[in-house]
Amino acid sequence: MPENPPLAEEDRSILDFEAQWPGHSGAKEREMRQRFGVGPARYYQALDTVIDSPAALAAEPLLVHRLLRLRQQRSRSRAARILGRTAD
């Protein structure tokens, strides 16, 4: 079985940040701007890319699975709102 590539330093920083700041808040947005120099939209795009990587899953399986589950729940809720239904 091929070995996963190591987790890049910036990807590790994003996972560490997400582990420290699990929710969404104004304080989290200020901290992500300060730490990464990007706004929330760009940060969450980067986070989505990181959690889809095999290296992130190998490095932090519990965190990555939690984040994937949350992303799936948000996607379902968004789809339900678009279709005019309530989410399960």
GROMACS .gro file of N, CA, C and O in nm:
model
  352
    1MET      N    1   0.084  -0.117   0.000
    1MET     CA    2   0.000   0.000   0.000
    1MET      C    3   0.089   0.124   0.000
    1MET      O    4   0.179   0.135   0.082
    2PRO      N    5   0.064   0.222  -0.090
    2PRO     CA    6   0.148   0.342  -0.094
    2PRO      C    7   0.127   0.427   0.030
    2PRO      O    8   0.017   0.437   0.083
    3GLU      N    9   0.234   0.488   0.073
    3GLU     CA   10   0.229   0.575   0.190
    3GLU      C   11   0.176   0.712   0.150
    3GLU      O   12   0.206   0.762   0.043
    4ASN      N   13   0.095   0.773   0.239
    4ASN     CA   14   0.043   0.907   0.212
    4ASN      C   15   0.157   1.007   0.221
    4ASN      O   16   0.246   0.993   0.303
    5PRO      N   17   0.151   1.112   0.138
    5PRO     CA   18   0.252   1.217   0.150
    5PRO      C   19   0.235   1.287   0.285
    5PRO      O   20   0.126   1.287   0.342
    6PRO      N   21   0.343   1.345   0.336
    6PRO     CA   22   0.330   1.414   0.464
    6PRO      C   23   0.238   1.536   0.452
    6PRO      O   24   0.223   1.592   0.343
    7LEU      N   25   0.180   1.572   0.562
    7LEU     CA   26   0.091   1.688   0.567
    7LEU      C   27   0.174   1.815   0.558
    7LEU      O   28   0.270   1.833   0.634
    8ALA      N   29   0.141   1.903   0.465
    8ALA     CA   30   0.213   2.029   0.449
    8ALA      C   31   0.197   2.115   0.575
    8ALA      O   32   0.096   2.105   0.646
    9GLU      N   33   0.294   2.197   0.602
    9GLU     CA   34   0.294   2.281   0.722
    9GLU      C   35   0.171   2.372   0.728
    9GLU      O   36   0.109   2.386   0.833
   10GLU      N   37   0.134   2.433   0.617
   10GLU     CA   38   0.016   2.520   0.616
   10GLU      C   39  -0.111   2.439   0.641
   10GLU      O   40  -0.200   2.485   0.713
   11ASP      N   41  -0.119   2.319   0.584
   11ASP     CA   42  -0.236   2.233   0.608
   11ASP      C   43  -0.243   2.194   0.755
   11ASP      O   44  -0.351   2.192   0.815
   12ARG      N   45  -0.129   2.163   0.816
   12ARG     CA   46  -0.123   2.131   0.958
   12ARG      C   47  -0.172   2.250   1.041
   12ARG      O   48  -0.247   2.235   1.136
   13SER      N   49  -0.132   2.371   1.002
   13SER     CA   50  -0.173   2.492   1.073
   13SER      C   51  -0.325   2.510   1.067
   13SER      O   52  -0.387   2.547   1.166
   14ILE      N   53  -0.383   2.481   0.952
   14ILE     CA   54  -0.528   2.494   0.937
   14ILE      C   55  -0.599   2.392   1.025
   14ILE      O   56  -0.696   2.425   1.094
   15LEU      N   57  -0.552   2.268   1.026
   15LEU     CA   58  -0.615   2.166   1.112
   15LEU      C   59  -0.600   2.201   1.259
   15LEU      O   60  -0.695   2.186   1.337
   16ASP      N   61  -0.483   2.248   1.298
   16ASP     CA   62  -0.462   2.287   1.439
   16ASP      C   63  -0.555   2.402   1.477
   16ASP      O   64  -0.614   2.403   1.585
   17PHE      N   65  -0.568   2.499   1.388
   17PHE     CA   66  -0.657   2.612   1.412
   17PHE      C   67  -0.801   2.565   1.427
   17PHE      O   68  -0.872   2.606   1.518
   18GLU      N   69  -0.843   2.477   1.339
   18GLU     CA   70  -0.981   2.427   1.343
   18GLU      C   71  -1.007   2.346   1.469
   18GLU      O   72  -1.117   2.351   1.525
   19ALA      N   73  -0.906   2.275   1.518
   19ALA     CA   74  -0.921   2.201   1.642
   19ALA      C   75  -0.938   2.296   1.761
   19ALA      O   76  -1.012   2.267   1.855
   20GLN      N   77  -0.870   2.411   1.756
   20GLN     CA   78  -0.879   2.510   1.864
   20GLN      C   79  -1.006   2.593   1.857
   20GLN      O   80  -1.055   2.639   1.959
   21TRP      N   81  -1.056   2.618   1.736
   21TRP     CA   82  -1.172   2.704   1.715
   21TRP      C   83  -1.281   2.625   1.642
   21TRP      O   84  -1.304   2.647   1.523
   22PRO      N   85  -1.349   2.534   1.709
   22PRO     CA   86  -1.444   2.447   1.639
   22PRO      C   87  -1.570   2.516   1.587
   22PRO      O   88  -1.629   2.471   1.491
   23GLY      N   89  -1.612   2.625   1.647
   23GLY     CA   90  -1.737   2.690   1.605
   23GLY      C   91  -1.712   2.804   1.509
   23GLY      O   92  -1.603   2.823   1.457
   24HIS      N   93  -1.817   2.879   1.484
   24HIS     CA   94  -1.809   2.999   1.399
   24HIS      C   95  -1.839   3.118   1.488
   24HIS      O   96  -1.940   3.122   1.557
   25SER      N   97  -1.751   3.214   1.487
   25SER     CA   98  -1.774   3.335   1.566
   25SER      C   99  -1.694   3.449   1.508
   25SER      O  100  -1.603   3.429   1.427
   26GLY      N  101  -1.728   3.569   1.551
   26GLY     CA  102  -1.652   3.685   1.508
   26GLY      C  103  -1.508   3.678   1.552
   26GLY      O  104  -1.417   3.718   1.480
   27ALA      N  105  -1.487   3.625   1.673
   27ALA     CA  106  -1.349   3.612   1.724
   27ALA      C  107  -1.269   3.516   1.636
   27ALA      O  108  -1.151   3.539   1.609
   28LYS      N  109  -1.332   3.409   1.591
   28LYS     CA  110  -1.264   3.313   1.504
   28LYS      C  111  -1.228   3.379   1.372
   28LYS      O  112  -1.117   3.360   1.321
   29GLU      N  113  -1.320   3.458   1.317
   29GLU     CA  114  -1.292   3.526   1.191
   29GLU      C  115  -1.177   3.625   1.206
   29GLU      O  116  -1.090   3.632   1.119
   30ARG      N  117  -1.172   3.698   1.316
   30ARG     CA  118  -1.061   3.790   1.339
   30ARG      C  119  -0.929   3.714   1.349
   30ARG      O  120  -0.828   3.755   1.293
   31GLU      N  121  -0.932   3.601   1.421
   31GLU     CA  122  -0.810   3.522   1.438
   31GLU      C  123  -0.764   3.462   1.305
   31GLU      O  124  -0.644   3.458   1.277
   32MET      N  125  -0.857   3.415   1.221
   32MET     CA  126  -0.815   3.358   1.093
   32MET      C  127  -0.756   3.466   1.002
   32MET      O  128  -0.660   3.440   0.931
   33ARG      N  129  -0.809   3.587   1.009
   33ARG     CA  130  -0.751   3.697   0.931
   33ARG      C  131  -0.610   3.728   0.979
   33ARG      O  132  -0.520   3.749   0.899
   34GLN      N  133  -0.595   3.729   1.111
   34GLN     CA  134  -0.464   3.761   1.168
   34GLN      C  135  -0.363   3.649   1.140
   34GLN      O  136  -0.251   3.674   1.099
   35ARG      N  137  -0.403   3.527   1.163
   35ARG     CA  138  -0.310   3.414   1.152
   35ARG      C  139  -0.279   3.376   1.007
   35ARG      O  140  -0.165   3.347   0.972
   36PHE      N  141  -0.382   3.375   0.921
   36PHE     CA  142  -0.363   3.327   0.784
   36PHE      C  143  -0.365   3.438   0.679
   36PHE      O  144  -0.334   3.414   0.563
   37GLY      N  145  -0.410   3.556   0.719
   37GLY     CA  146  -0.414   3.669   0.626
   37GLY      C  147  -0.523   3.658   0.521
   37GLY      O  148  -0.511   3.716   0.413
   38VAL      N  149  -0.628   3.583   0.552
   38VAL     CA  150  -0.740   3.567   0.458
   38VAL      C  151  -0.872   3.580   0.533
   38VAL      O  152  -0.879   3.562   0.654
   39GLY      N  153  -0.977   3.609   0.457
   39GLY     CA  154  -1.110   3.616   0.514
   39GLY      C  155  -1.173   3.478   0.525
   39GLY      O  156  -1.115   3.378   0.481
   40PRO      N  157  -1.292   3.474   0.582
   40PRO     CA  158  -1.359   3.345   0.604
   40PRO      C  159  -1.381   3.263   0.477
   40PRO      O  160  -1.360   3.142   0.478
   41ALA      N  161  -1.423   3.326   0.368
   41ALA     CA  162  -1.451   3.248   0.246
   41ALA      C  163  -1.325   3.177   0.198
   41ALA      O  164  -1.328   3.056   0.168
   42ARG      N  165  -1.216   3.248   0.191
   42ARG     CA  166  -1.090   3.188   0.144
   42ARG      C  167  -1.041   3.082   0.243
   42ARG      O  168  -0.992   2.977   0.203
   43TYR      N  169  -1.056   3.108   0.373
   43TYR     CA  170  -1.013   3.011   0.475
   43TYR      C  171  -1.092   2.881   0.460
   43TYR      O  172  -1.034   2.772   0.460
   44TYR      N  173  -1.225   2.891   0.447
   44TYR     CA  174  -1.306   2.770   0.439
   44TYR      C  175  -1.283   2.695   0.307
   44TYR      O  176  -1.295   2.573   0.302
   45GLN      N  177  -1.247   2.766   0.201
   45GLN     CA  178  -1.209   2.697   0.078
   45GLN      C  179  -1.082   2.615   0.102
   45GLN      O  180  -1.073   2.499   0.059
   46ALA      N  181  -0.987   2.676   0.171
   46ALA     CA  182  -0.862   2.605   0.202
   46ALA      C  183  -0.889   2.486   0.293
   46ALA      O  184  -0.835   2.377   0.274
   47LEU      N  185  -0.974   2.506   0.394
   47LEU     CA  186  -1.009   2.397   0.486
   47LEU      C  187  -1.073   2.282   0.411
   47LEU      O  188  -1.038   2.165   0.435
   48ASP      N  189  -1.163   2.310   0.319
   48ASP     CA  190  -1.227   2.204   0.241
   48ASP      C  191  -1.124   2.124   0.162
   48ASP      O  192  -1.133   2.002   0.154
   49THR      N  193  -1.027   2.192   0.105
   49THR     CA  194  -0.922   2.123   0.031
   49THR      C  195  -0.839   2.035   0.124
   49THR      O  196  -0.808   1.920   0.092
   50VAL      N  197  -0.807   2.087   0.241
   50VAL     CA  198  -0.725   2.012   0.337
   50VAL      C  199  -0.798   1.886   0.382
   50VAL      O  200  -0.739   1.777   0.382
   51ILE      N  201  -0.925   1.898   0.421
   51ILE     CA  202  -0.993   1.780   0.476
   51ILE      C  203  -1.022   1.674   0.370
   51ILE      O  204  -1.052   1.560   0.405
   52ASP      N  205  -1.010   1.710   0.243
   52ASP     CA  206  -1.026   1.610   0.137
   52ASP      C  207  -0.896   1.536   0.108
   52ASP      O  208  -0.895   1.442   0.029
   53SER      N  209  -0.786   1.577   0.172
   53SER     CA  210  -0.657   1.515   0.141
   53SER      C  211  -0.632   1.390   0.226
   53SER      O  212  -0.663   1.388   0.346
   54PRO      N  213  -0.576   1.286   0.166
   54PRO     CA  214  -0.542   1.165   0.241
   54PRO      C  215  -0.441   1.193   0.353
   54PRO      O  216  -0.447   1.130   0.458
   55ALA      N  217  -0.352   1.290   0.332
   55ALA     CA  218  -0.252   1.322   0.434
   55ALA      C  219  -0.319   1.377   0.560
   55ALA      O  220  -0.280   1.343   0.672
   56ALA      N  221  -0.421   1.459   0.544
   56ALA     CA  222  -0.494   1.514   0.659
   56ALA      C  223  -0.569   1.403   0.732
   56ALA      O  224  -0.569   1.397   0.856
   57LEU      N  225  -0.632   1.316   0.657
   57LEU     CA  226  -0.704   1.204   0.717
   57LEU      C  227  -0.610   1.114   0.796
   57LEU      O  228  -0.642   1.070   0.907
   58ALA      N  229  -0.492   1.089   0.742
   58ALA     CA  230  -0.394   1.006   0.812
   58ALA      C  231  -0.341   1.075   0.937
   58ALA      O  232  -0.319   1.011   1.040
   59ALA      N  233  -0.324   1.206   0.931
   59ALA     CA  234  -0.267   1.281   1.043
   59ALA      C  235  -0.366   1.304   1.156
   59ALA      O  236  -0.331   1.295   1.273
   60GLU      N  237  -0.491   1.336   1.120
   60GLU     CA  238  -0.594   1.371   1.219
   60GLU      C  239  -0.728   1.308   1.183
   60GLU      O  240  -0.823   1.378   1.147
   61PRO      N  241  -0.740   1.178   1.192
   61PRO     CA  242  -0.863   1.113   1.145
   61PRO      C  243  -0.990   1.157   1.217
   61PRO      O  244  -1.093   1.179   1.151
   62LEU      N  245  -0.987   1.173   1.348
   62LEU     CA  246  -1.109   1.212   1.419
   62LEU      C  247  -1.153   1.352   1.380
   62LEU      O  248  -1.272   1.376   1.354
   63LEU      N  249  -1.060   1.445   1.377
   63LEU     CA  250  -1.092   1.583   1.340
   63LEU      C  251  -1.143   1.589   1.197
   63LEU      O  252  -1.245   1.652   1.169
   64VAL      N  253  -1.075   1.523   1.106
   64VAL     CA  254  -1.114   1.528   0.965
   64VAL      C  255  -1.251   1.465   0.945
   64VAL      O  256  -1.336   1.521   0.874
   65HIS      N  257  -1.278   1.353   1.009
   65HIS     CA  258  -1.411   1.292   0.997
   65HIS      C  259  -1.520   1.384   1.053
   65HIS      O  260  -1.627   1.395   0.994
   66ARG      N  261  -1.492   1.450   1.165
   66ARG     CA  262  -1.590   1.544   1.221
   66ARG      C  263  -1.616   1.658   1.124
   66ARG      O  264  -1.731   1.695   1.098
   67LEU      N  265  -1.511   1.714   1.067
   67LEU     CA  266  -1.526   1.825   0.973
   67LEU      C  267  -1.598   1.782   0.845
   67LEU      O  268  -1.681   1.857   0.793
   68LEU      N  269  -1.570   1.663   0.797
   68LEU     CA  270  -1.641   1.612   0.680
   68LEU      C  271  -1.790   1.592   0.710
   68LEU      O  272  -1.876   1.624   0.627
   69ARG      N  273  -1.819   1.541   0.829
   69ARG     CA  274  -1.959   1.522   0.870
   69ARG      C  275  -2.031   1.656   0.878
   69ARG      O  276  -2.145   1.670   0.829
   70LEU      N  277  -1.967   1.757   0.937
   70LEU     CA  278  -2.028   1.890   0.946
   70LEU      C  279  -2.051   1.950   0.807
   70LEU      O  280  -2.155   2.011   0.782
   71ARG      N  281  -1.954   1.932   0.718
   71ARG     CA  282  -1.970   1.984   0.582
   71ARG      C  283  -2.088   1.918   0.513
   71ARG      O  284  -2.168   1.984   0.446
   72GLN      N  285  -2.103   1.788   0.533
   72GLN     CA  286  -2.214   1.717   0.471
   72GLN      C  287  -2.348   1.765   0.529
   72GLN      O  288  -2.445   1.782   0.454
   73GLN      N  289  -2.354   1.788   0.658
   73GLN     CA  290  -2.477   1.838   0.720
   73GLN      C  291  -2.514   1.976   0.666
   73GLN      O  292  -2.631   2.002   0.636
   74ARG      N  293  -2.414   2.064   0.652
   74ARG     CA  294  -2.441   2.198   0.598
   74ARG      C  295  -2.489   2.189   0.454
   74ARG      O  296  -2.580   2.261   0.413
   75SER      N  297  -2.430   2.098   0.378
   75SER     CA  298  -2.470   2.081   0.239
   75SER      C  299  -2.615   2.032   0.229
   75SER      O  300  -2.693   2.081   0.147
   76ARG      N  301  -2.651   1.939   0.315
   76ARG     CA  302  -2.790   1.889   0.317
   76ARG      C  303  -2.887   1.999   0.356
   76ARG      O  304  -2.994   2.011   0.296
   77SER      N  305  -2.851   2.077   0.457
   77SER     CA  306  -2.937   2.187   0.501
   77SER      C  307  -2.955   2.289   0.390
   77SER      O  308  -3.066   2.339   0.366
   78ARG      N  309  -2.847   2.322   0.321
   78ARG     CA  310  -2.852   2.418   0.211
   78ARG      C  311  -2.943   2.365   0.099
   78ARG      O  312  -3.027   2.438   0.047
   79ALA      N  313  -2.928   2.239   0.065
   79ALA     CA  314  -3.011   2.179  -0.040
   79ALA      C  315  -3.158   2.178   0.001
   79ALA      O  316  -3.246   2.206  -0.081
   80ALA      N  317  -3.185   2.148   0.127
   80ALA     CA  318  -3.324   2.146   0.174
   80ALA      C  319  -3.386   2.286   0.167
   80ALA      O  320  -3.501   2.300   0.128
   81ARG      N  321  -3.308   2.388   0.203
   81ARG     CA  322  -3.361   2.526   0.194
   81ARG      C  323  -3.390   2.562   0.049
   81ARG      O  324  -3.492   2.625   0.020
   82ILE      N  325  -3.302   2.524  -0.040
   82ILE     CA  326  -3.322   2.555  -0.182
   82ILE      C  327  -3.448   2.486  -0.234
   82ILE      O  328  -3.524   2.543  -0.311
   83LEU      N  329  -3.472   2.366  -0.188
   83LEU     CA  330  -3.589   2.290  -0.233
   83LEU      C  331  -3.714   2.323  -0.152
   83LEU      O  332  -3.819   2.267  -0.177
   84GLY      N  333  -3.699   2.410  -0.051
   84GLY     CA  334  -3.815   2.450   0.028
   84GLY      C  335  -3.859   2.346   0.128
   84GLY      O  336  -3.975   2.340   0.166
   85ARG      N  337  -3.766   2.262   0.172
   85ARG     CA  338  -3.797   2.158   0.270
   85ARG      C  339  -3.717   2.183   0.395
   85ARG      O  340  -3.620   2.256   0.394
   86THR      N  341  -3.755   2.114   0.503
   86THR     CA  342  -3.675   2.120   0.624
   86THR      C  343  -3.573   2.007   0.620
   86THR      O  344  -3.600   1.900   0.565
   87ALA      N  345  -3.455   2.033   0.677
   87ALA     CA  346  -3.350   1.930   0.679
   87ALA      C  347  -3.383   1.825   0.783
   87ALA      O  348  -3.449   1.850   0.881
   88ASP      N  349  -3.336   1.702   0.759
   88ASP     CA  350  -3.358   1.592   0.856
   88ASP      C  351  -3.282   1.615   0.982
   88ASP      O  352  -3.179   1.668   0.989
   0.00000   0.00000   0.00000
